GROMACS .gro file of C-alpha atoms in nm:
model
  420
    1MET     CA    1   0.016   0.003  -0.011
    2LYS     CA    2   0.140   0.342  -0.086
    3THR     CA    3   0.218   0.598   0.170
    4LYS     CA    4   0.028   0.912   0.119
    5ILE     CA    5   0.282   1.232   0.176
    6PHE     CA    6   0.040   1.627   0.188
    7PHE     CA    7   0.212   1.891   0.173
    8LYS     CA    8   0.180   2.244   0.292
    9THR     CA    9   0.181   2.537   0.042
   10ILE     CA   10   0.022   2.860   0.136
   11SER     CA   11  -0.318   2.702   0.190
   12LEU     CA   12  -0.382   2.460   0.465
   13CYS     CA   13  -0.605   2.058   0.551
   14LEU     CA   14  -0.674   1.764   0.355
   15THR     CA   15  -1.021   1.685   0.114
   16ILE     CA   16  -1.183   1.461  -0.174
   17VAL     CA   17  -1.358   1.707  -0.399
   18SER     CA   18  -1.579   1.450  -0.695
   19ILE     CA   19  -1.576   1.619  -0.963
   20SER     CA   20  -1.742   1.380  -1.209
   21THR     CA   21  -2.082   1.539  -1.245
   22LEU     CA   22  -1.979   1.842  -1.357
   23GLY     CA   23  -1.849   1.882  -1.723
   24TYR     CA   24  -1.900   2.099  -1.964
   25ALA     CA   25  -2.022   2.104  -2.323
   26GLN     CA   26  -1.896   2.341  -2.663
   27ILE     CA   27  -2.136   2.352  -2.959
   28ASP     CA   28  -2.084   2.651  -3.197
   29GLN     CA   29  -1.679   2.790  -3.214
   30ASN     CA   30  -1.784   3.146  -3.155
   31TYR     CA   31  -1.441   3.228  -3.052
   32LYS     CA   32  -1.072   3.288  -3.267
   33GLU     CA   33  -0.724   3.128  -3.177
   34ILE     CA   34  -0.482   3.277  -3.158
   35GLU     CA   35  -0.094   3.071  -3.055
   36GLY     CA   36   0.265   3.274  -3.117
   37LYS     CA   37   0.582   3.358  -2.916
   38ILE     CA   38   0.724   3.649  -2.683
   39ILE     CA   39   1.062   3.671  -2.700
   40ASP     CA   40   1.288   3.959  -2.667
   41GLU     CA   41   1.366   4.205  -2.941
   42ASP     CA   42   1.754   4.138  -2.965
   43THR     CA   43   1.891   3.776  -2.734
   44LYS     CA   44   1.592   3.599  -2.920
   45SER     CA   45   1.514   3.429  -2.648
   46PRO     CA   46   1.127   3.356  -2.488
   47LEU     CA   47   0.952   3.615  -2.208
   48ILE     CA   48   0.825   3.428  -1.970
   49PHE     CA   49   0.481   3.501  -1.831
   50ALA     CA   50   0.450   3.811  -2.052
   51ASP     CA   51   0.099   3.956  -1.993
   52LEU     CA   52  -0.106   3.937  -2.292
   53THR     CA   53  -0.433   4.129  -2.243
   54VAL     CA   54  -0.754   4.207  -2.487
   55SER     CA   55  -0.858   4.612  -2.514
   56ASN     CA   56  -1.209   4.617  -2.414
   57SER     CA   57  -1.278   4.295  -2.198
   58ASN     CA   58  -1.121   4.178  -1.966
   59ILE     CA   59  -0.981   3.874  -2.136
   60SER     CA   60  -0.598   3.796  -2.097
   61THR     CA   61  -0.406   3.544  -2.029
   62VAL     CA   62   0.035   3.501  -2.031
   63THR     CA   63   0.344   3.341  -2.169
   64ASN     CA   64   0.423   3.014  -2.052
   65GLY     CA   65   0.764   2.860  -1.949
   66ASP     CA   66   0.869   2.824  -2.284
   67GLY     CA   67   0.730   3.214  -2.345
   68GLU     CA   68   0.435   3.029  -2.606
   69PHE     CA   69   0.023   3.207  -2.574
   70LEU     CA   70  -0.265   3.056  -2.658
   71LEU     CA   71  -0.531   3.261  -2.675
   72LYS     CA   72  -0.936   3.267  -2.685
   73ILE     CA   73  -1.115   3.547  -2.863
   74PRO     CA   74  -1.430   3.585  -2.896
   75LEU     CA   75  -1.583   3.684  -3.297
   76THR     CA   76  -1.704   4.020  -3.165
   77HIS     CA   77  -1.359   4.110  -3.042
   78LEU     CA   78  -1.149   4.027  -3.355
   79LYS     CA   79  -1.110   4.408  -3.380
   80GLU     CA   80  -0.965   4.516  -3.099
   81THR     CA   81  -0.565   4.526  -2.970
   82LEU     CA   82  -0.377   4.305  -2.869
   83THR     CA   83  -0.078   4.470  -2.576
   84ILE     CA   84   0.128   4.315  -2.436
   85SER     CA   85   0.308   4.361  -2.086
   86TYR     CA   86   0.657   4.268  -1.924
   87LEU     CA   87   0.864   4.413  -1.705
   88GLY     CA   88   1.110   4.604  -1.846
   89TYR     CA   89   1.030   4.620  -2.212
   90GLN     CA   90   0.857   4.878  -2.376
   91ASP     CA   91   0.463   4.731  -2.421
   92LYS     CA   92   0.409   4.655  -2.752
   93ILE     CA   93  -0.030   4.718  -2.887
   94LEU     CA   94  -0.129   4.438  -3.187
   95TYR     CA   95  -0.471   4.451  -3.463
   96ILE     CA   96  -0.603   4.150  -3.316
   97GLU     CA   97  -0.741   4.085  -3.711
   98ASN     CA   98  -0.341   4.183  -3.846
   99ILE     CA   99  -0.136   3.834  -3.620
  100LYS     CA  100  -0.098   3.551  -3.771
  101ASN     CA  101  -0.028   3.227  -3.604
  102ASN     CA  102   0.245   3.087  -3.485
  103SER     CA  103   0.413   3.416  -3.482
  104LYS     CA  104   0.719   3.557  -3.273
  105ILE     CA  105   0.633   3.855  -3.111
  106THR     CA  106   0.940   4.094  -3.053
  107LEU     CA  107   0.915   4.284  -2.784
  108THR     CA  108   1.195   4.625  -2.696
  109GLN     CA  109   1.320   4.680  -2.338
  110ALA     CA  110   1.338   4.965  -2.152
  111TYR     CA  111   1.582   5.145  -2.041
  112THR     CA  112   1.556   5.370  -1.721
  113GLU     CA  113   1.824   5.619  -1.644
  114LEU     CA  114   1.874   5.766  -1.318
  115SER     CA  115   1.767   5.558  -1.155
  116ALA     CA  116   1.920   5.684  -0.794
  117ILE     CA  117   1.839   6.029  -0.830
  118ASN     CA  118   1.398   5.823  -0.914
  119ILE     CA  119   1.497   5.702  -0.516
  120THR     CA  120   1.646   5.983  -0.321
  121SER     CA  121   1.305   6.169  -0.465
  122LEU     CA  122   1.079   5.950  -0.312
  123LYS     CA  123   1.128   6.051   0.051
  124MET     CA  124   1.168   5.726   0.220
  125SER     CA  125   1.330   5.387   0.328
  126ALA     CA  126   1.219   5.060   0.161
  127LYS     CA  127   1.082   5.011   0.430
  128GLN     CA  128   0.847   5.268   0.510
  129LEU     CA  129   0.741   5.218   0.110
  130VAL     CA  130   0.702   4.843   0.163
  131LEU     CA  131   0.386   4.909   0.409
  132GLU     CA  132   0.279   5.182   0.227
  133THR     CA  133   0.217   4.969  -0.012
  134LEU     CA  134  -0.005   4.784   0.190
  135LYS     CA  135  -0.188   5.030   0.354
  136ASN     CA  136  -0.301   5.138  -0.019
  137LYS     CA  137  -0.475   4.855  -0.047
  138HIS     CA  138  -0.774   5.079   0.000
  139SER     CA  139  -0.704   5.301  -0.283
  140ALA     CA  140  -0.509   5.114  -0.464
  141TYR     CA  141  -0.663   4.810  -0.556
  142THR     CA  142  -1.037   4.693  -0.674
  143ASN     CA  143  -1.291   4.720  -0.403
  144ASN     CA  144  -1.549   4.591  -0.595
  145SER     CA  145  -1.618   4.242  -0.564
  146THR     CA  146  -1.519   4.110  -0.916
  147LEU     CA  147  -1.654   3.685  -1.036
  148MET     CA  148  -1.268   3.571  -1.216
  149THR     CA  149  -1.227   3.320  -1.467
  150ALA     CA  150  -0.883   3.077  -1.414
  151PHE     CA  151  -0.712   2.801  -1.531
  152TYR     CA  152  -0.552   2.614  -1.269
  153ARG     CA  153  -0.218   2.364  -1.373
  154GLU     CA  154  -0.049   2.122  -1.122
  155THR     CA  155   0.264   1.915  -1.197
  156ILE     CA  156   0.487   1.577  -0.995
  157LYS     CA  157   0.748   1.575  -1.136
  158LYS     CA  158   0.969   1.260  -0.947
  159ARG     CA  159   1.330   1.373  -1.102
  160ARG     CA  160   1.226   1.502  -1.415
  161ARG     CA  161   0.952   1.266  -1.481
  162ASN     CA  162   0.601   1.407  -1.465
  163ALA     CA  163   0.430   1.147  -1.205
  164SER     CA  164   0.123   1.308  -1.225
  165LEU     CA  165  -0.091   1.683  -1.375
  166SER     CA  166  -0.349   1.805  -1.328
  167GLU     CA  167  -0.552   2.092  -1.476
  168ALA     CA  168  -0.894   2.286  -1.367
  169VAL     CA  169  -1.111   2.636  -1.500
  170VAL     CA  170  -1.199   2.797  -1.203
  171LYS     CA  171  -1.379   3.073  -1.049
  172ILE     CA  172  -1.241   3.312  -0.801
  173HIS     CA  173  -1.545   3.525  -0.636
  174LYS     CA  174  -1.302   3.774  -0.514
  175GLN     CA  175  -1.385   4.017  -0.254
  176PRO     CA  176  -1.278   4.404  -0.250
  177TYR     CA  177  -0.965   4.427  -0.120
  178SER     CA  178  -1.013   4.674   0.150
  179SER     CA  179  -1.252   4.374   0.290
  180PHE     CA  180  -1.187   4.086   0.534
  181ARG     CA  181  -1.360   3.883   0.370
  182LYS     CA  182  -1.207   3.557   0.222
  183ASP     CA  183  -1.187   3.471  -0.088
  184HIS     CA  184  -1.393   3.183  -0.260
  185ILE     CA  185  -1.380   2.950  -0.569
  186GLU     CA  186  -1.595   2.699  -0.711
  187LEU     CA  187  -1.483   2.431  -1.014
  188ILE     CA  188  -1.618   2.443  -1.350
  189LYS     CA  189  -1.466   2.159  -1.506
  190ALA     CA  190  -1.151   1.948  -1.466
  191ARG     CA  191  -0.983   1.654  -1.513
  192LYS     CA  192  -0.644   1.467  -1.365
  193SER     CA  193  -0.388   1.198  -1.438
  194THR     CA  194  -0.192   1.031  -1.196
  195ASN     CA  195   0.039   0.753  -1.247
  196TYR     CA  196   0.120   0.637  -0.930
  197SER     CA  197   0.373   0.332  -1.042
  198LYS     CA  198   0.633   0.660  -1.079
  199LEU     CA  199   0.583   0.802  -0.748
  200ASP     CA  200   0.718   0.447  -0.556
  201THR     CA  201   0.575   0.354  -0.284
  202ILE     CA  202   0.438   0.746  -0.243
  203ALA     CA  203   0.221   0.890  -0.273
  204LEU     CA  204   0.189   1.257  -0.349
  205LYS     CA  205  -0.071   1.568  -0.267
  206LEU     CA  206  -0.061   1.893  -0.372
  207GLN     CA  207  -0.299   2.024  -0.021
  208GLY     CA  208  -0.514   2.338  -0.143
  209GLY     CA  209  -0.500   2.289  -0.468
  210PRO     CA  210  -0.572   2.689  -0.653
  211PHE     CA  211  -0.597   2.837  -0.281
  212GLY     CA  212  -0.263   2.814  -0.263
  213ASN     CA  213  -0.247   3.001  -0.561
  214LEU     CA  214  -0.519   3.248  -0.425
  215TYR     CA  215  -0.270   3.289  -0.138
  216THR     CA  216   0.015   3.468  -0.259
  217ASP     CA  217  -0.229   3.754  -0.364
  218ILE     CA  218  -0.034   3.945  -0.085
  219ILE     CA  219  -0.224   4.280  -0.079
  220LYS     CA  220  -0.555   4.086  -0.010
  221TYR     CA  221  -0.376   3.808   0.226
  222PRO     CA  222  -0.090   4.034   0.385
  223GLU     CA  223  -0.067   3.741   0.679
  224TYR     CA  224   0.140   3.443   0.540
  225ILE     CA  225   0.450   3.659   0.493
  226PHE     CA  226   0.422   4.029   0.584
  227THR     CA  227   0.212   4.018   0.943
  228ASP     CA  228   0.284   4.381   1.143
  229LYS     CA  229   0.475   4.210   1.401
  230GLY     CA  230   0.673   3.937   1.156
  231ILE     CA  231   0.753   4.208   0.871
  232THR     CA  232   1.042   4.392   1.189
  233ASP     CA  233   1.157   4.011   1.143
  234TYR     CA  234   1.272   4.183   0.778
  235ASP     CA  235   1.552   4.453   0.626
  236PHE     CA  236   1.492   4.523   0.322
  237SER     CA  237   1.684   4.751   0.061
  238PHE     CA  238   1.665   4.904  -0.315
  239GLY     CA  239   1.708   4.786  -0.624
  240GLU     CA  240   1.773   4.854  -0.965
  241THR     CA  241   1.392   5.021  -1.044
  242THR     CA  242   1.303   4.918  -1.423
  243GLN     CA  243   0.912   5.035  -1.561
  244ILE     CA  244   0.650   4.827  -1.661
  245ASN     CA  245   0.342   4.905  -1.929
  246ASN     CA  246   0.596   5.186  -1.940
  247ASN     CA  247   0.620   5.364  -1.594
  248LEU     CA  248   0.877   5.350  -1.355
  249VAL     CA  249   0.797   5.018  -1.118
  250TYR     CA  250   1.149   5.078  -0.786
  251VAL     CA  251   1.205   4.698  -0.682
  252VAL     CA  252   1.269   4.658  -0.298
  253ASN     CA  253   1.480   4.376  -0.188
  254PHE     CA  254   1.366   4.157   0.140
  255LYS     CA  255   1.574   3.880   0.321
  256GLN     CA  256   1.555   3.753   0.712
  257LYS     CA  257   1.735   3.951   0.959
  258GLU     CA  258   2.122   3.758   0.974
  259HIS     CA  259   2.062   3.660   1.402
  260LEU     CA  260   1.638   3.473   1.216
  261ASN     CA  261   1.717   3.066   1.237
  262GLU     CA  262   1.314   3.054   1.144
  263PRO     CA  263   1.283   2.985   0.802
  264LEU     CA  264   1.111   3.375   0.652
  265TYR     CA  265   1.154   3.430   0.318
  266TYR     CA  266   1.388   3.665   0.093
  267GLY     CA  267   1.291   3.785  -0.329
  268LYS     CA  268   1.227   4.140  -0.479
  269LEU     CA  269   0.906   4.335  -0.453
  270PHE     CA  270   0.765   4.603  -0.785
  271ILE     CA  271   0.575   4.885  -0.639
  272ASP     CA  272   0.419   5.092  -0.912
  273SER     CA  273   0.625   5.464  -0.840
  274LYS     CA  274   0.298   5.625  -0.962
  275THR     CA  275   0.039   5.496  -0.739
  276LEU     CA  276   0.225   5.326  -0.462
  277ALA     CA  277   0.079   4.925  -0.583
  278LEU     CA  278   0.280   4.587  -0.599
  279THR     CA  279   0.250   4.513  -0.984
  280SER     CA  280   0.467   4.116  -0.876
  281ALA     CA  281   0.633   3.958  -0.683
  282VAL     CA  282   0.916   3.675  -0.667
  283TYR     CA  283   1.017   3.555  -0.349
  284SER     CA  284   1.166   3.217  -0.170
  285LEU     CA  285   1.155   3.037   0.128
  286ASN     CA  286   1.481   3.017   0.350
  287VAL     CA  287   1.508   2.678   0.396
  288GLU     CA  288   1.829   2.616   0.535
  289ASN     CA  289   1.715   2.494   0.866
  290LYS     CA  290   1.559   2.148   0.751
  291GLU     CA  291   1.317   2.020   1.068
  292LEU     CA  292   1.162   2.380   1.062
  293SER     CA  293   1.102   2.428   0.661
  294SER     CA  294   1.000   2.025   0.643
  295GLN     CA  295   0.774   2.119   0.939
  296MET     CA  296   0.560   2.413   0.703
  297TYR     CA  297   0.522   2.267   0.413
  298ILE     CA  298   0.436   1.849   0.569
  299ARG     CA  299   0.096   1.782   0.718
  300LYS     CA  300   0.185   1.387   0.741
  301LYS     CA  301   0.457   1.080   0.673
  302PRO     CA  302   0.587   0.758   0.693
  303ARG     CA  303   0.751   0.752   1.019
  304LYS     CA  304   1.109   0.591   0.850
  305VAL     CA  305   1.056   0.918   0.573
  306ASP     CA  306   1.283   1.245   0.596
  307VAL     CA  307   1.133   1.448   0.397
  308TYR     CA  308   1.237   1.780   0.332
  309PRO     CA  309   1.248   2.088   0.099
  310THR     CA  310   1.550   2.159  -0.108
  311GLU     CA  311   1.396   2.522  -0.272
  312ALA     CA  312   0.993   2.669  -0.232
  313SER     CA  313   0.946   2.994  -0.465
  314TYR     CA  314   0.684   3.198  -0.485
  315ARG     CA  315   0.558   3.436  -0.809
  316VAL     CA  316   0.236   3.683  -0.840
  317ASN     CA  317   0.147   3.930  -1.084
  318TYR     CA  318  -0.096   4.203  -1.055
  319ARG     CA  319  -0.272   4.379  -1.335
  320THR     CA  320  -0.450   4.653  -1.404
  321SER     CA  321  -0.792   4.799  -1.528
  322ASN     CA  322  -1.016   5.110  -1.495
  323GLY     CA  323  -0.688   5.206  -1.341
  324LYS     CA  324  -0.649   4.950  -1.021
  325TRP     CA  325  -0.467   4.667  -0.951
  326HIS     CA  326  -0.612   4.349  -0.955
  327TYR     CA  327  -0.406   3.970  -0.821
  328ALA     CA  328  -0.310   3.806  -1.231
  329TYR     CA  329  -0.136   3.496  -1.206
  330SER     CA  330   0.058   3.333  -0.905
  331ASN     CA  331   0.290   3.002  -0.963
  332ILE     CA  332   0.485   2.764  -0.728
  333ALA     CA  333   0.764   2.526  -0.707
  334LEU     CA  334   0.866   2.324  -0.415
  335THR     CA  335   1.111   2.009  -0.415
  336PHE     CA  336   1.191   1.785  -0.192
  337LYS     CA  337   1.414   1.532  -0.155
  338VAL     CA  338   1.326   1.188   0.020
  339ASN     CA  339   1.481   1.023   0.217
  340TRP     CA  340   1.375   0.639   0.289
  341LYS     CA  341   1.610   0.520   0.614
  342GLY     CA  342   1.798   0.261   0.538
  343LYS     CA  343   1.786   0.246   0.211
  344LEU     CA  344   2.107   0.438  -0.012
  345PHE     CA  345   1.963   0.645  -0.253
  346ASN     CA  346   1.718   0.987  -0.222
  347SER     CA  347   1.462   1.086  -0.407
  348VAL     CA  348   1.378   1.433  -0.557
  349TYR     CA  349   0.942   1.496  -0.644
  350THR     CA  350   0.899   1.848  -0.792
  351LEU     CA  351   0.562   1.966  -0.713
  352SER     CA  352   0.410   2.258  -0.955
  353SER     CA  353   0.094   2.444  -0.956
  354GLU     CA  354   0.003   2.814  -1.127
  355MET     CA  355  -0.291   3.044  -1.187
  356ALA     CA  356  -0.384   3.280  -1.454
  357ILE     CA  357  -0.713   3.511  -1.429
  358THR     CA  358  -0.847   3.533  -1.761
  359ASP     CA  359  -1.143   3.688  -1.737
  360TRP     CA  360  -1.347   3.871  -1.465
  361GLU     CA  361  -1.638   4.105  -1.412
  362LEU     CA  362  -1.836   4.190  -1.153
  363ASN     CA  363  -1.971   3.950  -0.894
  364GLU     CA  364  -2.372   4.052  -0.870
  365SER     CA  365  -2.435   3.689  -0.800
  366LYS     CA  366  -2.416   3.500  -0.438
  367ILE     CA  367  -2.250   3.258  -0.260
  368ALA     CA  368  -2.524   3.035  -0.195
  369ASN     CA  369  -2.654   2.955  -0.574
  370VAL     CA  370  -2.299   2.753  -0.621
  371LYS     CA  371  -2.259   2.589  -0.321
  372SER     CA  372  -2.241   2.291  -0.355
  373GLN     CA  373  -1.983   2.391  -0.630
  374LEU     CA  374  -1.765   2.519  -0.370
  375LEU     CA  375  -1.434   2.399  -0.323
  376GLN     CA  376  -1.261   2.398  -0.053
  377PRO     CA  377  -0.884   2.529   0.132
  378THR     CA  378  -0.827   2.123   0.121
  379THR     CA  379  -0.914   1.993  -0.245
  380ILE     CA  380  -0.699   1.799  -0.357
  381LEU     CA  381  -0.911   1.739  -0.695
  382THR     CA  382  -0.976   1.425  -0.781
  383ASP     CA  383  -0.855   1.155  -1.019
  384MET     CA  384  -1.000   1.216  -1.377
  385ALA     CA  385  -0.887   1.117  -1.694
  386SER     CA  386  -1.081   1.117  -1.902
  387GLY     CA  387  -1.097   1.451  -2.005
  388PHE     CA  388  -0.703   1.431  -2.219
  389SER     CA  389  -0.938   1.187  -2.451
  390ASP     CA  390  -1.120   1.525  -2.625
  391PRO     CA  391  -0.951   1.753  -2.809
  392ARG     CA  392  -1.182   2.015  -2.730
  393PHE     CA  393  -1.244   1.974  -2.361
  394TRP     CA  394  -1.183   2.300  -2.288
  395GLY     CA  395  -1.410   2.454  -2.460
  396GLU     CA  396  -1.397   2.839  -2.537
  397TYR     CA  397  -1.211   2.868  -2.149
  398ASN     CA  398  -0.855   3.047  -2.255
  399ILE     CA  399  -0.582   2.811  -2.062
  400ILE     CA  400  -0.190   2.887  -2.037
  401GLU     CA  401  -0.115   2.626  -2.294
  402PRO     CA  402   0.142   2.397  -2.135
  403GLU     CA  403   0.506   2.368  -2.208
  404LYS     CA  404   0.706   2.119  -2.383
  405SER     CA  405   0.713   1.870  -2.131
  406ILE     CA  406   0.326   1.941  -2.020
  407GLU     CA  407   0.266   1.862  -2.445
  408SER     CA  408   0.496   1.515  -2.412
  409ALA     CA  409   0.296   1.463  -2.057
  410ILE     CA  410  -0.097   1.532  -2.229
  411LYS     CA  411   0.060   1.324  -2.573
  412LYS     CA  412   0.188   1.024  -2.302
  413ILE     CA  413  -0.211   1.007  -2.134
  414GLN     CA  414  -0.381   0.992  -2.410
  415LYS     CA  415  -0.224   0.716  -2.611
  416GLN     CA  416  -0.276   0.543  -2.268
  417LEU     CA  417  -0.691   0.612  -2.290
  418LYS     CA  418  -0.649   0.509  -2.614
  419ARG     CA  419  -0.488   0.146  -2.607
  420THR     CA  420  -0.742   0.059  -2.272
   0.00000   0.00000   0.00000
């Protein structure tokens, strides 16, 4: 019998959610698909997590780890423009009807001069800037209840081999940033396939599902990283300024104070100079203390097994609409070593998850109407591999384009389903 290990991210606990009764049928294709790749104009290297938004709508997506994107645009929006944004680069605006499929779109770096003068004119320390940013959520971020459509993907690998792949379309009932009410997640449709033979005698589960990514929203959930008391445990300093959407962005580096032994975070915060809003954050957990960092993630494990993280990295991006910022994308990458006592070799597992907002609207619906489909922060998606056999499974929903390794894993699952 396989022993299960549940890894904590920012979300807690565990439960099983059935998805067998949730379905969606796409009959008429009333949208156009555009595929492409975003690259640096000079180096031709792919730009990962570039932001793509359709004008006069809230339709959006991000590029994957290969810089590629897939965007489904309603036929009613084909006369609109597509804006491509990337931190440190000039925005590019293209007419959708002129974009050719599978084309490579180049972005040009935006060079920011006199960064030292920009910092001096700010007249506040790096720590004060972060405190102002956290306080500023009432004015810089949307204070309307919104219903966000999002795509979620979760993978588990043993070394480089895919062992589990989960994907889902969800609706996020996002509460105003000025409210202390928690967000809710409604499951629309999902598919999952796990090859337990690749996991040896351990079945790994990434608990929390989409909630883990949702809770990386530092502005809505600062308690997971910067509590009122805990923020004093960090040192803050300015990095070199950059640009996004043609606006100056302050870069703040942070790390835990040297005398502290407990695992805390280190990374970079990117803060818009005009609105003092957090535009993105890239950070990691200090996992040097194996025992304490293991306690933060491991919910249950066999007595004869030592499990500890070797990497825990996070990213969250925000997007602006009508002058207000909101959560747009996040990803989590966790790497663990699993040592069986008495065995010579260890195993390395990588658990990754990402979630992208692909559309949103002001929310007037009541949670009670969809209560039966709400996920809990203890969610683990149930195996349901049948969706991989349907090439039109996602219908009109926008997804994050699969990277080459994920695309290969999907093809292998499809072959297995054909044989059965």
